Coordinates of C-alpha atoms (C1' of nucleotides) in Angstrom, one line a residue:
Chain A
X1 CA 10.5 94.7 165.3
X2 CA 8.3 97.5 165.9
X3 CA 8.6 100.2 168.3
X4 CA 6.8 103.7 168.1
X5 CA 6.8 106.0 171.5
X6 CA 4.2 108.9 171.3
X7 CA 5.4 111.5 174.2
X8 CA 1.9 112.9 173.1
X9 CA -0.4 109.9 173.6
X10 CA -3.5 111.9 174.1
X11 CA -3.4 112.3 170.0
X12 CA -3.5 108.9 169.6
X13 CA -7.0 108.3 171.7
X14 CA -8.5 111.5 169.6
X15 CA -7.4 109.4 166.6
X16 CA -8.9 106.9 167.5
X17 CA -12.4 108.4 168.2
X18 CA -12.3 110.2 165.4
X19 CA -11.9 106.8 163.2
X20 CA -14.1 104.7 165.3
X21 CA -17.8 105.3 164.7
X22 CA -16.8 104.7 160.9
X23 CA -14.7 102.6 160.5
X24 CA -15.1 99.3 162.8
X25 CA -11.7 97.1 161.5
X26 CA -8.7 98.3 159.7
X27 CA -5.3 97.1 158.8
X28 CA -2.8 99.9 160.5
X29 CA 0.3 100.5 158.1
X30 CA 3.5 100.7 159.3
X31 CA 6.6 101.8 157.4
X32 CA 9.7 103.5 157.6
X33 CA 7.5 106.6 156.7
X34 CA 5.2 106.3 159.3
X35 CA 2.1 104.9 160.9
X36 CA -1.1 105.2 158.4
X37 CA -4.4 103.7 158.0
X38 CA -7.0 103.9 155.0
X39 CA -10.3 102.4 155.6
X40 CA -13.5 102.6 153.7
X41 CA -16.8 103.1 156.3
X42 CA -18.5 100.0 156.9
X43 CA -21.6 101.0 154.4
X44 CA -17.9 102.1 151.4
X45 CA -19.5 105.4 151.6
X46 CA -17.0 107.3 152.6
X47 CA -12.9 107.0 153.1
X48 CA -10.7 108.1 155.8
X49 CA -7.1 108.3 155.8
X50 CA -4.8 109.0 158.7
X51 CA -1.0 109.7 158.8
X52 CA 0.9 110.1 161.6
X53 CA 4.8 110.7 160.0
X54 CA 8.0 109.0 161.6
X55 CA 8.8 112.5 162.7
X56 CA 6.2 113.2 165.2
X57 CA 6.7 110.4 167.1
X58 CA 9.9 110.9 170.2
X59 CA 11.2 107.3 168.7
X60 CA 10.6 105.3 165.7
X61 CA 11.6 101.9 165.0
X62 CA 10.3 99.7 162.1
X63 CA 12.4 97.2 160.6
X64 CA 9.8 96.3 157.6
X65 CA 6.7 97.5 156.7
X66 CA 3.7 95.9 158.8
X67 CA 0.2 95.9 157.9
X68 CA -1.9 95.4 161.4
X69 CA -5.1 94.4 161.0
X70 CA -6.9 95.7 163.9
X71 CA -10.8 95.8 165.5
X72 CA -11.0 100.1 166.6
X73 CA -13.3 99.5 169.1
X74 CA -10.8 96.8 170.6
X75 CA -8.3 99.5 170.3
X76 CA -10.0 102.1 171.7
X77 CA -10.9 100.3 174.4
X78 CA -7.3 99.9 175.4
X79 CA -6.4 103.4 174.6
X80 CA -9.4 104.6 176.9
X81 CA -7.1 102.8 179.5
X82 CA -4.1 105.5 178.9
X83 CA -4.2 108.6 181.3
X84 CA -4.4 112.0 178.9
X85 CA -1.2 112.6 179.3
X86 CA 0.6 109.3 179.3
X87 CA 3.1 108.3 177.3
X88 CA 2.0 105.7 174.5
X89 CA 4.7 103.0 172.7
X90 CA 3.4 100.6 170.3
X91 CA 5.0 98.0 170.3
X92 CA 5.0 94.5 167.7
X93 CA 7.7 91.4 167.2
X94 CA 8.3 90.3 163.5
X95 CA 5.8 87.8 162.7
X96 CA 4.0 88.1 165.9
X97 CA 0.3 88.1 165.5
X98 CA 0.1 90.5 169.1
X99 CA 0.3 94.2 169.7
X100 CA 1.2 95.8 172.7
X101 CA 0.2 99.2 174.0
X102 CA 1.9 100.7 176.8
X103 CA 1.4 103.4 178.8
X104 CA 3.7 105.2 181.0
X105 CA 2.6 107.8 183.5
X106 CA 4.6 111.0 183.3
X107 CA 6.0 110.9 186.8
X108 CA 6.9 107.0 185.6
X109 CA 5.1 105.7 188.7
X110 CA 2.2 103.8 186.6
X111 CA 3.5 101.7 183.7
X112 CA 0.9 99.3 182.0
X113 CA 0.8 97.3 179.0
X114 CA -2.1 96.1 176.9
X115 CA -1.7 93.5 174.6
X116 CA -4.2 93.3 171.6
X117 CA -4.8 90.4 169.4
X118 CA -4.0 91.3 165.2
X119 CA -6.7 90.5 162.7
X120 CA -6.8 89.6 159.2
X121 CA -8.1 92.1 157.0
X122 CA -8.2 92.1 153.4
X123 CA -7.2 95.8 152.8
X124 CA -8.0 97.7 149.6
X125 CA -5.4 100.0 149.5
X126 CA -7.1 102.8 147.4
X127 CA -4.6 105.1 145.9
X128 CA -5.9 108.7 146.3
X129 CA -5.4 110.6 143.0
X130 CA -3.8 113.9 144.3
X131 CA -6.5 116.6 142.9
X132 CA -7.2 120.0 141.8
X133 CA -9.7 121.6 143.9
X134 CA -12.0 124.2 142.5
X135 CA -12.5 125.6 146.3
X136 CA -10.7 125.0 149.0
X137 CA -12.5 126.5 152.8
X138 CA -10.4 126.6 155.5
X139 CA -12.3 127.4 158.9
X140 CA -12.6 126.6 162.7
X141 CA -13.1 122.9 163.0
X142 CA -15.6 123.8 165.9
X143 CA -17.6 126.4 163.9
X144 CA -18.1 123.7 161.1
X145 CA -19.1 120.7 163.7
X146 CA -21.4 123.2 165.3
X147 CA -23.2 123.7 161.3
X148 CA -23.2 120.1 160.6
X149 CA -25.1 119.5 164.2
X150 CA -27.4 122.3 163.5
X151 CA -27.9 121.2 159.8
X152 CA -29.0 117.9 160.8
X153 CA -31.9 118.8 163.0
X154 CA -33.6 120.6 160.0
X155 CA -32.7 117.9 157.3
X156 CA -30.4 114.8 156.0
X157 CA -28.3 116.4 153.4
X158 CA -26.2 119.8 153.1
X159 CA -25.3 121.7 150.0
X160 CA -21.9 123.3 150.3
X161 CA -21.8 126.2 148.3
X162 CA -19.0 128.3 147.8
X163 CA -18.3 131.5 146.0
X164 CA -15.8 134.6 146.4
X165 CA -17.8 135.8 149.3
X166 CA -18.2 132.7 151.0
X167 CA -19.1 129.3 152.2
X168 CA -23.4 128.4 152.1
X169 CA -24.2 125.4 154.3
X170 CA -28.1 125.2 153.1
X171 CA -30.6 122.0 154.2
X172 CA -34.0 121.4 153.8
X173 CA -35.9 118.9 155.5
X174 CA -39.5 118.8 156.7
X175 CA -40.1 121.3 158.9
X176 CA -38.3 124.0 156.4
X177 CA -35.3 125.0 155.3
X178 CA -31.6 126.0 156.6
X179 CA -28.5 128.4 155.0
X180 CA -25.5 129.2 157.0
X181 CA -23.2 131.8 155.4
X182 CA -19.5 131.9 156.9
X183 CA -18.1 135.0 154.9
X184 CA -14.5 134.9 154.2
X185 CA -12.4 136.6 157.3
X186 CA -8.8 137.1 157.9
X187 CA -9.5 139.8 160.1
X188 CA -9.3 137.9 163.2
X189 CA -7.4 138.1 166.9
X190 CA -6.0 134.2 166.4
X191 CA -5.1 132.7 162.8
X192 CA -7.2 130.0 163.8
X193 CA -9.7 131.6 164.1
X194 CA -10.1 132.4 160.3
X195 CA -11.9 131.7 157.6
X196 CA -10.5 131.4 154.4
X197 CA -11.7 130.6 151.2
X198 CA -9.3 129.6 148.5
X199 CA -11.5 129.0 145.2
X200 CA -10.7 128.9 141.1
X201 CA -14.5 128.6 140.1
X202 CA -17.3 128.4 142.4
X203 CA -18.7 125.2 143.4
X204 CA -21.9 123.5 145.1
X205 CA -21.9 120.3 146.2
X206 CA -24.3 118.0 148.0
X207 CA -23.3 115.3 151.0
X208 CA -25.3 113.3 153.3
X209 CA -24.9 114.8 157.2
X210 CA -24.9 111.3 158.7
X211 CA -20.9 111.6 157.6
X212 CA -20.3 114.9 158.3
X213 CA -21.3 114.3 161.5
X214 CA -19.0 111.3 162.0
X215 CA -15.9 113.7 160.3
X216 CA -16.2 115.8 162.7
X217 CA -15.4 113.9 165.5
X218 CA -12.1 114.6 164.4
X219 CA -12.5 118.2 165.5
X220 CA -10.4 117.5 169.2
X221 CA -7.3 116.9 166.9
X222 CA -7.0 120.5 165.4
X223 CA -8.6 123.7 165.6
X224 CA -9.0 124.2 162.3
X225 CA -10.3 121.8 159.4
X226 CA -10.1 122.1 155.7
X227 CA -12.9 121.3 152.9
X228 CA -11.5 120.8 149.5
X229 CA -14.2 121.0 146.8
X230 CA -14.8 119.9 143.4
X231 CA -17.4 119.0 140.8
X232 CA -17.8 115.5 140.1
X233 CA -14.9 114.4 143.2
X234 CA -15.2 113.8 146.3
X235 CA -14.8 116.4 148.7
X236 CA -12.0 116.0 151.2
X237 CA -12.4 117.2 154.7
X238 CA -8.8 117.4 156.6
X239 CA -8.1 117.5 160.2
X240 CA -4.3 118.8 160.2
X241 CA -2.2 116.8 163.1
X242 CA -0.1 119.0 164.5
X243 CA 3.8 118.0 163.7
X244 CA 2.8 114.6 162.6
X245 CA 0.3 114.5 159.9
X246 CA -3.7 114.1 159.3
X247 CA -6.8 112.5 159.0
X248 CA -8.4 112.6 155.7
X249 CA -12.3 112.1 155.3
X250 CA -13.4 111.5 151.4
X251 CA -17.5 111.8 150.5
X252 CA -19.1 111.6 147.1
X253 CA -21.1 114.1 146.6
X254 CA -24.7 112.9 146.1
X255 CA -25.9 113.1 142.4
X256 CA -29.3 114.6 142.8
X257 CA -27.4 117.9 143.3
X258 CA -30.6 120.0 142.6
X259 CA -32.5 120.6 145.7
X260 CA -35.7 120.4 143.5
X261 CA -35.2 117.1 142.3
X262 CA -35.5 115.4 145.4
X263 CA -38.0 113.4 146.3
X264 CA -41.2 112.8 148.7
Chain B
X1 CA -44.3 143.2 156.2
X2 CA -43.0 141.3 159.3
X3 CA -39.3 142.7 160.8
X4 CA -38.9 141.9 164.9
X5 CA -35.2 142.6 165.4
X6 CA -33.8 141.1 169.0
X7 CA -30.2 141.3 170.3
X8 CA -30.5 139.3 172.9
X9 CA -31.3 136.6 171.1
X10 CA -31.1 134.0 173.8
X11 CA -33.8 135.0 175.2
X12 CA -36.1 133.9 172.4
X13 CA -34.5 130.7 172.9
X14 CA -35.3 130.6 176.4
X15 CA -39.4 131.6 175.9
X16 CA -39.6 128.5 173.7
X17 CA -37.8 126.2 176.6
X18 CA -40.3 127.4 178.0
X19 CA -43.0 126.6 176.5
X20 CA -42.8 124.0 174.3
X21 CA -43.1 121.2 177.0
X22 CA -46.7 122.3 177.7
X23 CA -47.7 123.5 174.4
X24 CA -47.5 121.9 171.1
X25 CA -48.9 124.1 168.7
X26 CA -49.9 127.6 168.7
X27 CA -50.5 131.4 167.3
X28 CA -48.1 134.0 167.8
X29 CA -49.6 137.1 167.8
X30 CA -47.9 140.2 165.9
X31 CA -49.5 143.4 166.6
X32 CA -48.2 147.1 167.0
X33 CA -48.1 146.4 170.9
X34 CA -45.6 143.9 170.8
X35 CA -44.8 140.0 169.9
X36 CA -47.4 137.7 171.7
X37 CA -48.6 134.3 172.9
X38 CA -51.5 132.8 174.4
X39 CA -52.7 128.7 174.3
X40 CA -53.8 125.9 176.4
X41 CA -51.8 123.0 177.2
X42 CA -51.9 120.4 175.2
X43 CA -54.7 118.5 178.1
X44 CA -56.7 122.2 177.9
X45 CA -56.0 122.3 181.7
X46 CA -53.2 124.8 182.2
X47 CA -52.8 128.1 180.0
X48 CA -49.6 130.2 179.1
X49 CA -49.6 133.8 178.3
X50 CA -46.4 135.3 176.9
X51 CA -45.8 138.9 175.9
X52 CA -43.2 140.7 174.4
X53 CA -43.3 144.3 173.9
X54 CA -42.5 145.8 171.1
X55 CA -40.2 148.6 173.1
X56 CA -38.2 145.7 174.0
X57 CA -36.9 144.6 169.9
X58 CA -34.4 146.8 168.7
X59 CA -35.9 147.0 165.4
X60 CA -39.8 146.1 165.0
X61 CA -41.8 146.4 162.1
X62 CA -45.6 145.0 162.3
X63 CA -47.5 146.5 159.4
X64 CA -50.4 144.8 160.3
X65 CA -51.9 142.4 162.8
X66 CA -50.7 138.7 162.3
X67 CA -51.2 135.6 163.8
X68 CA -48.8 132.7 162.9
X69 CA -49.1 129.2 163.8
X70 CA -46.1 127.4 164.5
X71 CA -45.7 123.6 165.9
X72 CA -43.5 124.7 169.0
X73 CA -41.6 121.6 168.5
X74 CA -40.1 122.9 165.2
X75 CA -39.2 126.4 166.2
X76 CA -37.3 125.4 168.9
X77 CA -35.3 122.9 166.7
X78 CA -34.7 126.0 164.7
X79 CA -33.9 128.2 167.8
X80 CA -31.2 125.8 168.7
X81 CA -29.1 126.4 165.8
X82 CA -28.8 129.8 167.3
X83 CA -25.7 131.0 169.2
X84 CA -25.9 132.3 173.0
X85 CA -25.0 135.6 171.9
X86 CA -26.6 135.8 168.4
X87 CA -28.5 138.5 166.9
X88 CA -32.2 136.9 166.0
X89 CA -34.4 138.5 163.6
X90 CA -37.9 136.8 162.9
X91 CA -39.2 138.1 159.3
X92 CA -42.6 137.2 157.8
X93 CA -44.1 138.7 154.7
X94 CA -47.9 139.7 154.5
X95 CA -50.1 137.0 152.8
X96 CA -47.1 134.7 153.4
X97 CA -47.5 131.2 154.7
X98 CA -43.9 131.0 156.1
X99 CA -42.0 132.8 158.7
X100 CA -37.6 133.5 158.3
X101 CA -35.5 133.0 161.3
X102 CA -32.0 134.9 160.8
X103 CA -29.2 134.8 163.3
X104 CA -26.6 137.0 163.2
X105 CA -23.1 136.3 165.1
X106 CA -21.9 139.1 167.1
X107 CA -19.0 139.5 164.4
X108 CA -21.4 139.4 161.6
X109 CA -19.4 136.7 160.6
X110 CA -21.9 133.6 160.0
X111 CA -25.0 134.9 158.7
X112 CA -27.9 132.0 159.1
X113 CA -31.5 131.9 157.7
X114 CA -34.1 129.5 158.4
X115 CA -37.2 129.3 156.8
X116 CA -40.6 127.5 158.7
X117 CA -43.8 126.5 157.1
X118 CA -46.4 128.2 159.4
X119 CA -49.9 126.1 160.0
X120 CA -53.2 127.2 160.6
X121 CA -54.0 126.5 163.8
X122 CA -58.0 127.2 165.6
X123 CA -57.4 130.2 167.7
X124 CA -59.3 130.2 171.2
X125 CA -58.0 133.3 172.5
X126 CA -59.5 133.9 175.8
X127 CA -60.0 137.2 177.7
X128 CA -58.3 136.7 180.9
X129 CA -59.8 139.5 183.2
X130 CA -57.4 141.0 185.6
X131 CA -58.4 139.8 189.0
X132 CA -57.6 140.4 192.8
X133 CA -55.9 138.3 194.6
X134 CA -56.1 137.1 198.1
X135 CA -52.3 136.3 198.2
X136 CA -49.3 137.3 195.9
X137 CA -46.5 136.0 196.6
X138 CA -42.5 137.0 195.0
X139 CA -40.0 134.7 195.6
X140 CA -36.6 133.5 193.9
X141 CA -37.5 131.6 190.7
X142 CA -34.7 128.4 191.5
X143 CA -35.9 128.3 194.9
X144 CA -39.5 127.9 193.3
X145 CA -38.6 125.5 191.0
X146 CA -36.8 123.2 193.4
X147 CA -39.2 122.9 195.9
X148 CA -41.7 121.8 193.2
X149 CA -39.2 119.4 191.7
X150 CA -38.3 117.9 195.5
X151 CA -42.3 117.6 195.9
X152 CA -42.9 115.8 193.3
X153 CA -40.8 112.9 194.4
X154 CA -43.1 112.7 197.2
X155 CA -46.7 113.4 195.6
X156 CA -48.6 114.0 192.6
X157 CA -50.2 117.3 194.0
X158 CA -49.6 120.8 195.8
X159 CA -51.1 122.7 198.7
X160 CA -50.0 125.7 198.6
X161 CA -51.2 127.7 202.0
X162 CA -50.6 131.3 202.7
X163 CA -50.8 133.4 206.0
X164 CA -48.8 136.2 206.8
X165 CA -45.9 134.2 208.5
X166 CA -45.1 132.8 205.0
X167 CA -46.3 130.5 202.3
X168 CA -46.3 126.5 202.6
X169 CA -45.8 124.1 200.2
X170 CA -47.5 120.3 201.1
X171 CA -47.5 117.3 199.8
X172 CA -48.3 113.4 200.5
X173 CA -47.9 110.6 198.9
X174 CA -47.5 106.7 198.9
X175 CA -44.2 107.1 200.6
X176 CA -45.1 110.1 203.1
X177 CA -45.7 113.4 203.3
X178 CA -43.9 116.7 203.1
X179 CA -44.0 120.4 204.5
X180 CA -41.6 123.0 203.0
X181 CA -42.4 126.5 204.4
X182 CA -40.8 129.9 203.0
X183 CA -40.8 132.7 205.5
X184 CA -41.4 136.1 204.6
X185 CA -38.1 137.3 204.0
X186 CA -36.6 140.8 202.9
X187 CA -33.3 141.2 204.8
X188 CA -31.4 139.8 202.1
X189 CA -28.7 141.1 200.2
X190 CA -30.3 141.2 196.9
X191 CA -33.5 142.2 195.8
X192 CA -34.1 139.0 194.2
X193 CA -33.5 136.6 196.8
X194 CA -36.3 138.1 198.9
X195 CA -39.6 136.0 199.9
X196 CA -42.3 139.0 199.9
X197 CA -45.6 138.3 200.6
X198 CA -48.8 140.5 199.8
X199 CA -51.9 139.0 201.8
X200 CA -55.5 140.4 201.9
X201 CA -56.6 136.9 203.9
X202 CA -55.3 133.6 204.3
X203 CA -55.6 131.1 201.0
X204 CA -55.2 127.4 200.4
X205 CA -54.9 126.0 197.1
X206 CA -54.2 122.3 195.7
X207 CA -52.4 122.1 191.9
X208 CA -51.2 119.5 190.2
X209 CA -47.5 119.1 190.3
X210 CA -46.9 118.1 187.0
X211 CA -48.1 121.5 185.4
X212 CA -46.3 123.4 188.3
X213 CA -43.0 121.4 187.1
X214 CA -43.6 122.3 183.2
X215 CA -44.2 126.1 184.4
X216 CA -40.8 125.8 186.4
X217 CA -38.9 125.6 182.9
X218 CA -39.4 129.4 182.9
X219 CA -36.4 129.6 185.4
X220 CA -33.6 131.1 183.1
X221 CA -35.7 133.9 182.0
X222 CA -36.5 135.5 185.3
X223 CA -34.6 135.6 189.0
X224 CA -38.1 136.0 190.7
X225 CA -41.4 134.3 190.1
X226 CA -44.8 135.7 191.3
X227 CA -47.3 133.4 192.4
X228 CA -51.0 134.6 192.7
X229 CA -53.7 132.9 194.5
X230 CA -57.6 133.2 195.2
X231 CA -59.7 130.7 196.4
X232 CA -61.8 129.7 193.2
X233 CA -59.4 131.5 191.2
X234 CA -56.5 130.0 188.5
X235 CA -53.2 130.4 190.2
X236 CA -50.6 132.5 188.1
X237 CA -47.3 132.1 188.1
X238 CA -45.5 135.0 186.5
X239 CA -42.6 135.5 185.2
X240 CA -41.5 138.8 184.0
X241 CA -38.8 139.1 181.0
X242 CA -36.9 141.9 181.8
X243 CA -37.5 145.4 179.9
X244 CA -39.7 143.4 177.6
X245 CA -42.9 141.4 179.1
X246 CA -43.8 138.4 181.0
X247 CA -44.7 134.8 180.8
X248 CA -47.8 133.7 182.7
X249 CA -49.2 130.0 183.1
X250 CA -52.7 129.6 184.5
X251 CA -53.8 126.7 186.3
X252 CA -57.0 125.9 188.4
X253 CA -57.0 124.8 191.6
X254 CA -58.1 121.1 192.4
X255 CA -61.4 121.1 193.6
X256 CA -60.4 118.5 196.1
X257 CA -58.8 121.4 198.6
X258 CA -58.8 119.2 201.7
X259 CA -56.0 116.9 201.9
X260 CA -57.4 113.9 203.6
X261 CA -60.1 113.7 200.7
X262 CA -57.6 112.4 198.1
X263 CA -58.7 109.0 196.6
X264 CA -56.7 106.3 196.3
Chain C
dC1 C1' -19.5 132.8 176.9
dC2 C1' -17.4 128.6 175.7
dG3 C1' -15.3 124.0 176.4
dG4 C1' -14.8 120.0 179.2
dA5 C1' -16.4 116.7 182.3
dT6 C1' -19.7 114.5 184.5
dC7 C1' -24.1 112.4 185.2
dT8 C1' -28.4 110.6 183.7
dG9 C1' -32.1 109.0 180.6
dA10 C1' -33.2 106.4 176.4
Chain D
dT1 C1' -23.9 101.5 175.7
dC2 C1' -24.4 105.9 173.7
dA3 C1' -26.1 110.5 173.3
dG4 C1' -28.1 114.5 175.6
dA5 C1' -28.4 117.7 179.3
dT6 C1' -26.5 119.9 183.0
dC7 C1' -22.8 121.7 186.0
dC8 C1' -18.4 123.6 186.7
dG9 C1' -14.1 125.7 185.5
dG10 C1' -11.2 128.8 182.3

DNA sequence: CCGGATCTGA
DNA sequence: TCAGATCCGG
């Protein structure tokens, strides 16, 4: 038996549009712990992990540990079906191969509930090495969406470079070239509103924008996101959920780290 | 040496709106006077002028006369990644065959450099001799810009007629035909919603409405448009860039004046 | 001036 | 169906 009540449910539909575009089926995990997912993209480019902790959620009930395998769009789908500020409980019976979403209206006049076929997914539980970073950039979640967008206009790659200073976003595509420089910056009116740049040795790291682009719509779920950087490992971009948990996005970097090397 | 310092940057942005639809490549001219524009539409039919004066920078360094093709395309791409409110400072160095955007955020915070190949492009700058007009008339820029976007729905062409009552606007089309007169208005409560006609005799004029539409994406920079008219004679439609210049679009009249002549 | 929502075109 | 542009509200 399975029962998870989310006073919040709004967080679960920004969840769930910030996994989608990558990610098209997923097992969810459920244990005593909480309510997780880790899924590779659908081209095993990139990673995403999400956890939402027992904690965060108003009630949380899970006899054994569940693995749901699940189509997002399906789920998103019936999420898109919840008001913004419903109240979501997921619900599941031992064995059953159904889940059911419902959604209570805060005055408790509307109740609905979806039920959703499960799926069978052969997961590949990766387990995530926990990882020295050589720089770690914390920043406004919407300033860094608003560089990936621009980025991507100019060219298909960015090289994140960091250094005491600061963070370089630098393209190059066709039509010319790109650098962004975010300079460190405590010295702000709101905390999240910072830019902070944590770093042992400087780094400078190439990614394709296609998934930076797709990261970021996780940029509803918190105001401020965190790039974790090192040579040779995948960089880790983190959405912090506020009580509950996060969502986790891992790229390689691309090898041909030398903007001269590459080709056409 | 090539430094053009603007701190209204949005404006920039807003010149290449409006222009890029008509004109896809083209010279800007760099001289001591100021930062300036001048090409045919793509069809050679129409012709924009644009001029900004150097008084208008904050900083502005022109060593010596330059002309630097750009594909308009391109440097709007790069205008985007601008902020609303940033600082932009166009840099070129002599003999050099690129041209440096920078954008400055009003905290100095991000920092953002973007480097453009510039193109050689056949110059066919045109004396345009300053000219008398039968009819000039000021109105507000949206209320231009609507009436040609309603016309258009209706027909593929213009009559614009002037007496001293007020100016009309005509079309006809498969579907019907359409009269929209402005009255000469200057009991308003601002300045720039006025209708002010200057009239040395009565003028009638057919345009195409397609090139009227693409001039109409000058909207944002200026409240008021100035339309200028003399049988024989290219309209203009001015729009002036406050404390800085103008942007001015040629187009000659149909010769086919007399509405019951159209084909079709 | 920015963010959200909505509406429209591809 | 999705992404872009525009409009409106904070």
């Amino acid at each position: 038996m399975l029962e998870l009540r989310l006073v919040q449910g709004s967080l679960l539909k920004k969840v769930l549009e910030a996994i989608k575009e990558l990610v098209t089926d997923a097992n969810f995990d459920c244990s005593a712990t909480g309510f997780s997912l880790q899924a590779m993209d659908s081209s095993h480019v990139a990673l995403v992990a999400l956890l939402l902790r027992s904690e965060g959620f108003e009630h949380y009930r899970c006899d054994r540990n569940l693995s749901m395998g699940m189509n997002l769009n399906n789920v998103s789908k019936m999420l898109k079906c919840a008001g913004n500020d419903d109240i979501i409980t997921l619900k599941a019976d031992d064995g059953s191969d159904t889940i059911t979403f419902m959604f209570e209206s805060p005055n408790q006049d509307k109740i609905a509930d979806f039920e959703m076929k499960l799926m069978d997914i052969d997961s590949e539980h990766l387990g995530i090495p926990e990882a020295e970073y050589h720089a770690i950039v914390k920043m406004p979640s919407t300033e860094f969406a608003r560089i990936c967008k621009d980025l991507s206009s100019i060219g298909d790659t960015v090289v994140i470079s960091v250094t005491k200073e600061g963070v370089k976003f630098s393209t190059r595509g066709d039509i010319g070239t790109a650098n962004i420089v975010c300079r460190q910056n405590t010295t702000v009116d709101k905390p999240e509103e910072a830019t902070i740049i944590e770093m042992q040795e400087p780094v400078s790291l190439t990614f394709a924008l296609r998934y930076m682009n797709s990261f970021t719509k996780a940029t509803p779920l918190s105001s401020t996101v965190t790039i974790s950087l090192s040579s040779e490992l995948p960089v880790v971009v983190e959405y912090k959920i506020a009580d509950m948990g996060y969502i986790r996005y891992y790229l390689a970097p691309k090898i041909e780290d030398d903007e001269d090397m590459k080709p056409e």
